[in-house]
Amino acid sequence: QVQLVESGGGLVQAGASLRLSCAASVRTFSSYFMGWFRQAPGKEREFVAAISCLDGSTSYADSAKGRFTISRDNAKNTVYLQMNSLKPEDTAVYYCAAARFARTAVPVLRSEYGYWGQGTQVTVSS
């Protein structure tokens, strides 16, 4: 069983930065694909970024490219999402997710992830 705990959310002004962290309680963290998703009020949960456990390759949603960076520290069982130049439309609950297997190099679909955290709120004011 994998437990994921996100932290680092908060209320910031547009243009600011935040770094989200997700700590995983699993011995074989280095074997899991990790992803970040977000869900704004009244909207579907959407993909933000993901990182492979095989070669560290990454994938980003168009909305995140150039502003967000996903990274992982296998020694700390933690995945990060560095978010820069935040916009009001980035306001959402951000969820960390883990997948043991993937059909593609970097899984980007919600259905590919079997483990989810409880989410952390990010609010960006204009």
XYZ file of N, CA, C and O in Angstrom:
504
model
N 0.838 -1.187 0.000
C 0.000 0.000 0.000
C 0.878 1.243 0.000
O 1.883 1.291 0.680
N 0.486 2.221 -0.773
C 1.231 3.467 -0.881
C 0.400 4.588 -0.288
O -0.755 4.780 -0.655
N 0.991 5.315 0.633
C 0.336 6.498 1.174
C 1.100 7.726 0.726
O 2.330 7.758 0.801
N 0.355 8.718 0.268
C 0.943 9.941 -0.251
C 0.428 11.134 0.537
O -0.785 11.253 0.756
N 1.330 12.004 0.936
C 0.945 13.182 1.713
C 1.552 14.416 1.067
O 2.784 14.567 1.021
N 0.678 15.297 0.575
C 1.125 16.528 -0.062
C 1.274 17.642 0.973
O 0.588 17.652 2.005
N 2.119 18.586 0.660
C 2.285 19.774 1.489
C 2.833 20.898 0.612
O 3.271 20.664 -0.516
N 2.784 22.118 1.145
C 3.370 23.238 0.445
C 2.385 24.182 -0.224
O 2.791 25.206 -0.773
N 1.112 23.841 -0.185
C 0.122 24.728 -0.782
C -0.059 25.982 0.049
O 0.479 26.115 1.152
N -0.831 26.926 -0.495
C -1.079 28.152 0.246
C -1.705 29.210 -0.629
O -2.102 28.945 -1.771
N -1.792 30.412 -0.075
C -2.351 31.563 -0.769
C -1.209 32.485 -1.166
O -0.436 32.927 -0.307
N -1.098 32.750 -2.459
C -0.051 33.619 -2.967
C -0.631 34.584 -3.989
O -1.731 34.374 -4.500
N 0.134 35.616 -4.296
C -0.280 36.560 -5.328
C 0.203 36.086 -6.693
O 1.171 35.322 -6.791
N -0.447 36.567 -7.707
C -0.043 36.244 -9.073
C 1.423 36.620 -9.280
O 1.876 37.677 -8.813
N 2.154 35.743 -9.949
C 3.564 35.963 -10.190
C 4.482 35.311 -9.182
O 5.698 35.222 -9.399
N 3.909 34.869 -8.080
C 4.719 34.249 -7.028
C 5.046 32.794 -7.370
O 4.586 32.261 -8.390
N 5.828 32.188 -6.489
C 6.224 30.790 -6.659
C 5.817 29.981 -5.434
O 5.720 30.513 -4.324
N 5.600 28.707 -5.671
C 5.353 27.750 -4.599
C 6.041 26.444 -4.963
O 6.151 26.126 -6.154
N 6.447 25.704 -3.947
C 6.958 24.357 -4.191
C 6.113 23.374 -3.399
O 6.070 23.428 -2.161
N 5.465 22.497 -4.114
C 4.684 21.439 -3.484
C 5.577 20.220 -3.281
O 6.444 19.927 -4.103
N 5.325 19.531 -2.193
C 6.033 18.294 -1.902
C 5.026 17.172 -1.697
O 3.897 17.415 -1.251
N 5.442 15.975 -2.021
C 4.603 14.803 -1.802
C 5.495 13.709 -1.243
O 6.392 13.218 -1.945
N 5.246 13.347 0.003
C 6.019 12.300 0.657
C 5.283 10.975 0.545
O 4.082 10.892 0.834
N 6.005 9.962 0.116
C 5.410 8.640 -0.088
C 5.909 7.667 0.967
O 7.104 7.617 1.256
N 4.984 6.908 1.514
C 5.356 5.893 2.497
C 5.358 4.538 1.826
O 4.387 3.772 1.931
N 6.421 4.270 1.125
C 6.582 2.990 0.449
C 8.068 2.732 0.298
O 8.835 3.645 0.002
N 8.489 1.470 0.513
C 9.928 1.171 0.465
C 10.498 1.298 -0.935
O 11.656 1.653 -1.110
N 9.656 0.992 -1.932
C 10.150 0.951 -3.305
C 9.732 2.196 -4.086
O 9.335 2.103 -5.246
N 9.832 3.352 -3.462
C 9.410 4.609 -4.102
C 10.067 4.786 -5.451
O 9.453 5.274 -6.404
N 11.319 4.399 -5.568
C 12.068 4.602 -6.807
C 11.487 3.813 -7.971
O 11.843 4.062 -9.128
N 10.586 2.880 -7.698
C 9.965 2.066 -8.741
C 8.616 2.595 -9.200
O 7.973 1.963 -10.039
N 8.192 3.717 -8.665
C 6.887 4.274 -8.994
C 6.998 5.489 -9.897
O 7.832 6.371 -9.688
N 6.131 5.505 -10.904
C 5.919 6.713 -11.678
C 5.125 7.674 -10.790
O 4.185 7.255 -10.110
N 5.473 8.936 -10.833
C 4.803 9.911 -9.982
C 4.222 11.047 -10.821
O 4.831 11.483 -11.802
N 3.070 11.518 -10.395
C 2.419 12.584 -11.141
C 1.748 13.594 -10.229
O 1.504 13.331 -9.047
N 1.483 14.749 -10.800
C 0.703 15.791 -10.138
C -0.516 16.103 -11.005
O -0.395 16.264 -12.223
N -1.651 16.190 -10.341
C -2.897 16.572 -10.991
C -3.497 17.721 -10.181
O -3.094 17.963 -9.045
N -4.474 18.384 -10.770
C -5.144 19.443 -10.031
C -6.619 19.476 -10.392
O -7.018 19.042 -11.469
N -7.403 20.006 -9.464
C -8.837 20.100 -9.683
C -9.335 21.437 -9.160
O -9.239 21.709 -7.959
N -9.842 22.235 -10.074
C -10.439 23.519 -9.714
C -11.929 23.304 -9.430
O -12.518 22.336 -9.910
N -12.559 24.203 -8.677
C -13.977 24.055 -8.365
C -14.827 23.933 -9.626
O -14.681 24.730 -10.562
N -15.674 22.912 -9.665
C -16.563 22.724 -10.788
C -15.926 22.144 -12.031
O -16.570 22.059 -13.077
N -14.666 21.753 -11.926
C -13.958 21.222 -13.090
C -13.449 19.806 -12.815
O -13.352 19.377 -11.677
N -13.110 19.119 -13.908
C -12.548 17.790 -13.797
C -11.102 17.874 -13.294
O -10.404 18.874 -13.508
N -10.676 16.795 -12.652
C -9.280 16.722 -12.259
C -8.428 16.581 -13.517
O -8.717 15.733 -14.379
N -7.378 17.390 -13.620
C -6.572 17.399 -14.835
C -5.104 17.157 -14.547
O -4.593 17.476 -13.464
N -4.452 16.617 -15.537
C -3.025 16.334 -15.461
C -2.216 17.619 -15.434
O -2.530 18.575 -16.152
N -1.167 17.635 -14.619
C -0.251 18.774 -14.560
C 1.156 18.367 -14.999
O 1.728 18.972 -15.906
N 1.702 17.348 -14.348
C 3.072 16.929 -14.647
C 3.292 15.512 -14.126
O 2.599 15.066 -13.216
N 4.276 14.836 -14.720
C 4.612 13.485 -14.277
C 6.081 13.223 -14.535
O 6.703 13.858 -15.396
N 6.619 12.270 -13.776
C 8.021 11.927 -13.907
C 8.186 10.416 -13.864
O 7.558 9.729 -13.056
N 9.018 9.922 -14.760
C 9.245 8.488 -14.848
C 10.167 8.006 -13.734
O 11.029 8.753 -13.254
N 10.003 6.744 -13.358
C 10.902 6.119 -12.402
C 12.039 5.400 -13.132
O 12.981 4.937 -12.497
N 11.949 5.298 -14.453
C 12.923 4.545 -15.219
C 14.131 5.388 -15.611
O 15.273 4.964 -15.435
N 13.863 6.565 -16.138
C 14.964 7.399 -16.626
C 14.821 8.861 -16.241
O 15.595 9.694 -16.707
N 13.817 9.170 -15.409
C 13.631 10.543 -14.970
C 12.999 11.450 -16.011
O 12.915 12.663 -15.796
N 12.529 10.876 -17.105
C 11.897 11.716 -18.115
C 10.595 12.286 -17.547
O 9.981 11.720 -16.641
N 10.199 13.414 -18.094
C 9.057 14.152 -17.563
C 8.067 14.488 -18.668
O 8.395 14.472 -19.861
N 6.867 14.835 -18.237
C 5.832 15.284 -19.149
C 5.024 16.364 -18.445
O 4.813 16.290 -17.221
N 4.607 17.369 -19.210
C 3.871 18.481 -18.638
C 2.626 18.791 -19.463
O 2.630 18.662 -20.692
N 1.605 19.255 -18.780
C 0.461 19.817 -19.475
C 0.908 21.120 -20.132
O 1.850 21.771 -19.664
N 0.238 21.500 -21.183
C 0.607 22.745 -21.866
C 0.561 23.933 -20.908
O 1.392 24.841 -20.988
N -0.391 23.913 -19.992
C -0.544 25.022 -19.053
C 0.623 25.119 -18.080
O 0.826 26.167 -17.451
N 1.377 24.038 -17.932
C 2.480 23.991 -16.970
C 3.846 24.173 -17.624
O 4.822 24.498 -16.928
N 3.926 23.952 -18.897
C 5.220 24.025 -19.580
C 5.850 25.397 -19.426
O 5.208 26.416 -19.622
N 7.126 25.390 -19.071
C 7.867 26.632 -18.932
C 7.713 27.316 -17.580
O 8.462 28.238 -17.266
N 6.733 26.869 -16.781
C 6.514 27.495 -15.472
C 6.675 26.510 -14.315
O 7.124 26.887 -13.235
N 6.301 25.269 -14.550
C 6.341 24.251 -13.492
C 7.459 23.254 -13.784
O 7.761 22.957 -14.937
N 8.034 22.719 -12.715
C 9.062 21.690 -12.848
C 8.790 20.584 -11.837
O 8.667 20.856 -10.635
N 8.701 19.367 -12.333
C 8.540 18.222 -11.450
C 9.900 17.572 -11.252
O 10.710 17.492 -12.187
N 10.145 17.119 -10.035
C 11.399 16.437 -9.741
C 11.142 15.427 -8.621
O 10.093 15.460 -7.979
N 12.097 14.547 -8.434
C 11.947 13.548 -7.375
C 13.271 13.325 -6.674
O 14.339 13.480 -7.281
N 13.167 12.970 -5.406
C 14.334 12.616 -4.612
C 14.044 11.233 -4.047
O 13.313 11.094 -3.054
N 14.589 10.220 -4.672
C 14.288 8.853 -4.259
C 14.827 8.537 -2.869
O 14.273 7.701 -2.157
N 15.891 9.220 -2.472
C 16.442 8.995 -1.138
C 15.493 9.489 -0.048
O 15.507 8.985 1.074
N 14.654 10.473 -0.417
C 13.704 11.032 0.548
C 12.266 10.586 0.290
O 11.347 11.054 0.960
N 12.099 9.701 -0.687
C 10.745 9.238 -1.041
C 9.802 10.403 -1.302
O 8.639 10.389 -0.881
N 10.293 11.390 -2.007
C 9.522 12.621 -2.202
C 9.558 13.070 -3.655
O 10.603 12.986 -4.309
N 8.430 13.562 -4.108
C 8.333 14.194 -5.419
C 7.915 15.641 -5.203
O 7.158 15.946 -4.272
N 8.442 16.513 -6.040
C 8.215 17.947 -5.890
C 7.564 18.516 -7.148
O 7.720 17.991 -8.248
N 6.873 19.629 -6.950
C 6.372 20.402 -8.069
C 6.710 21.863 -7.786
O 6.106 22.491 -6.906
N 7.707 22.358 -8.486
C 8.076 23.766 -8.367
C 7.208 24.557 -9.328
O 7.208 24.282 -10.535
N 6.485 25.515 -8.797
C 5.560 26.307 -9.607
C 5.990 27.769 -9.561
O 6.014 28.374 -8.484
N 6.333 28.300 -10.713
C 6.750 29.690 -10.832
C 5.740 30.470 -11.656
O 4.937 29.903 -12.382
N 5.802 31.784 -11.537
C 4.925 32.666 -12.312
C 3.474 32.219 -12.213
O 2.773 32.086 -13.222
N 3.027 32.012 -11.003
C 1.675 31.503 -10.792
C 0.623 32.496 -11.266
O 0.806 33.720 -11.174
N -0.464 31.939 -11.782
C -1.570 32.728 -12.312
C -2.853 32.378 -11.531
O -2.954 31.279 -10.970
N -3.821 33.268 -11.524
C -5.079 32.946 -10.836
C -5.712 31.658 -11.342
O -6.336 30.927 -10.559
N -5.531 31.360 -12.619
C -6.108 30.126 -13.162
C -5.396 28.873 -12.694
O -5.854 27.761 -12.989
N -4.316 29.011 -11.963
C -3.655 27.856 -11.350
C -4.309 27.472 -10.027
O -3.948 26.458 -9.435
N -5.250 28.277 -9.581
C -5.945 27.985 -8.333
C -6.682 26.648 -8.428
O -7.480 26.439 -9.346
N -6.382 25.752 -7.492
C -6.954 24.408 -7.516
C -6.439 23.633 -6.310
O -5.521 24.080 -5.616
N -7.035 22.475 -6.116
C -6.467 21.503 -5.188
C -5.508 20.646 -5.998
O -5.874 20.115 -7.056
N -4.290 20.542 -5.530
C -3.257 19.777 -6.236
C -3.077 18.419 -5.562
O -2.901 18.341 -4.338
N -3.122 17.389 -6.394
C -3.023 16.021 -5.913
C -1.759 15.346 -6.441
O -1.426 15.467 -7.625
N -1.135 14.607 -5.579
C -0.008 13.765 -5.950
C -0.549 12.368 -6.240
O -1.514 11.916 -5.584
N 0.053 11.683 -7.215
C -0.406 10.350 -7.565
C 0.784 9.451 -7.897
O 1.825 9.940 -8.339
N 0.590 8.153 -7.670
C 1.654 7.182 -7.923
C 1.124 6.029 -8.757
O -0.020 5.595 -8.588
N 1.978 5.550 -9.652
C 1.637 4.413 -10.501
C 2.806 3.445 -10.506
O 3.948 3.848 -10.722
N 2.505 2.170 -10.279
C 3.574 1.173 -10.291
C 3.961 0.773 -11.709
O 5.119 0.447 -11.974
N 2.994 0.776 -12.607
C 3.255 0.415 -13.994
C 2.668 1.476 -14.906
O 1.774 2.229 -14.524
N 3.157 1.526 -16.129
C 2.651 2.494 -17.097
C 2.689 1.893 -18.489
O 3.582 1.106 -18.818
N 1.713 2.289 -19.284
C 1.669 1.825 -20.675
C 2.527 2.701 -21.578
O 2.850 2.313 -22.691
N 2.858 3.889 -21.092
C 3.669 4.808 -21.872
C 4.905 5.188 -21.065
O 5.032 4.824 -19.905
N 5.773 5.937 -21.686
C 7.015 6.306 -21.003
C 6.751 7.097 -19.729
O 7.410 6.888 -18.706
N 5.775 7.996 -19.790
C 5.382 8.792 -18.627
C 3.857 8.837 -18.606
O 3.247 9.416 -19.500
N 3.229 8.231 -17.630
C 1.760 8.197 -17.600
C 1.159 9.567 -17.330
O 1.592 10.274 -16.422
N 0.157 9.925 -18.130
C -0.482 11.229 -17.982
C -1.981 11.125 -17.728
O -2.638 12.137 -17.497
N -2.517 9.916 -17.774
C -3.948 9.733 -17.575
C -4.261 9.422 -16.118
O -3.537 8.659 -15.465
N -5.358 9.966 -15.627
C -5.784 9.680 -14.252
C -5.935 8.192 -14.016
O -5.573 7.670 -12.956
N -6.453 7.502 -15.006
C -6.739 6.074 -14.861
C -5.486 5.230 -14.687
O -5.562 4.071 -14.268
N -4.335 5.766 -15.012
C -3.088 5.017 -14.889
C -2.539 5.036 -13.467
O -1.620 4.283 -13.153
N -3.073 5.909 -12.647
C -2.550 6.060 -11.291
C -3.470 5.372 -10.285
O -4.669 5.620 -10.257
N -2.870 4.556 -9.450
C -3.663 3.796 -8.498
C -3.645 4.339 -7.087
O -4.450 3.917 -6.255
N -2.761 5.274 -6.827
C -2.625 5.819 -5.483
C -2.667 7.340 -5.545
O -2.031 7.943 -6.405
N -3.404 7.912 -4.595
C -3.609 9.358 -4.592
C -3.427 9.912 -3.185
O -3.770 9.266 -2.188
N -2.936 11.138 -3.114
C -2.888 11.847 -1.853
C -4.195 12.567 -1.592
O -5.128 12.502 -2.394
N -4.239 13.273 -0.479
C -5.474 13.954 -0.081
C -5.599 15.339 -0.697
O -6.666 15.944 -0.635
N -4.527 15.826 -1.273
C -4.562 17.116 -1.950
C -4.107 18.266 -1.067
O -4.201 18.220 0.162
N -3.608 19.301 -1.712
C -3.217 20.533 -1.023
C -3.731 21.714 -1.837
O -3.626 21.728 -3.063
N -4.314 22.679 -1.149
C -4.947 23.813 -1.827
C -3.912 24.848 -2.233
O -3.071 25.263 -1.416
N -4.012 25.270 -3.479
C -3.209 26.388 -3.984
C -4.175 27.454 -4.458
O -5.040 27.190 -5.296
N -4.030 28.642 -3.906
C -4.886 29.764 -4.283
C -4.010 30.918 -4.720
O -3.120 31.344 -3.985
N -4.255 31.397 -5.935
C -3.470 32.486 -6.497
C -4.391 33.677 -6.689
O -5.356 33.616 -7.448
N -4.091 34.762 -6.001
C -4.908 35.965 -6.099
C -4.358 36.899 -7.169
O -3.148 36.940 -7.406
N -5.242 37.649 -7.763
C -4.822 38.559 -8.845
C -4.438 39.924 -8.299
O -4.648 40.240 -7.149
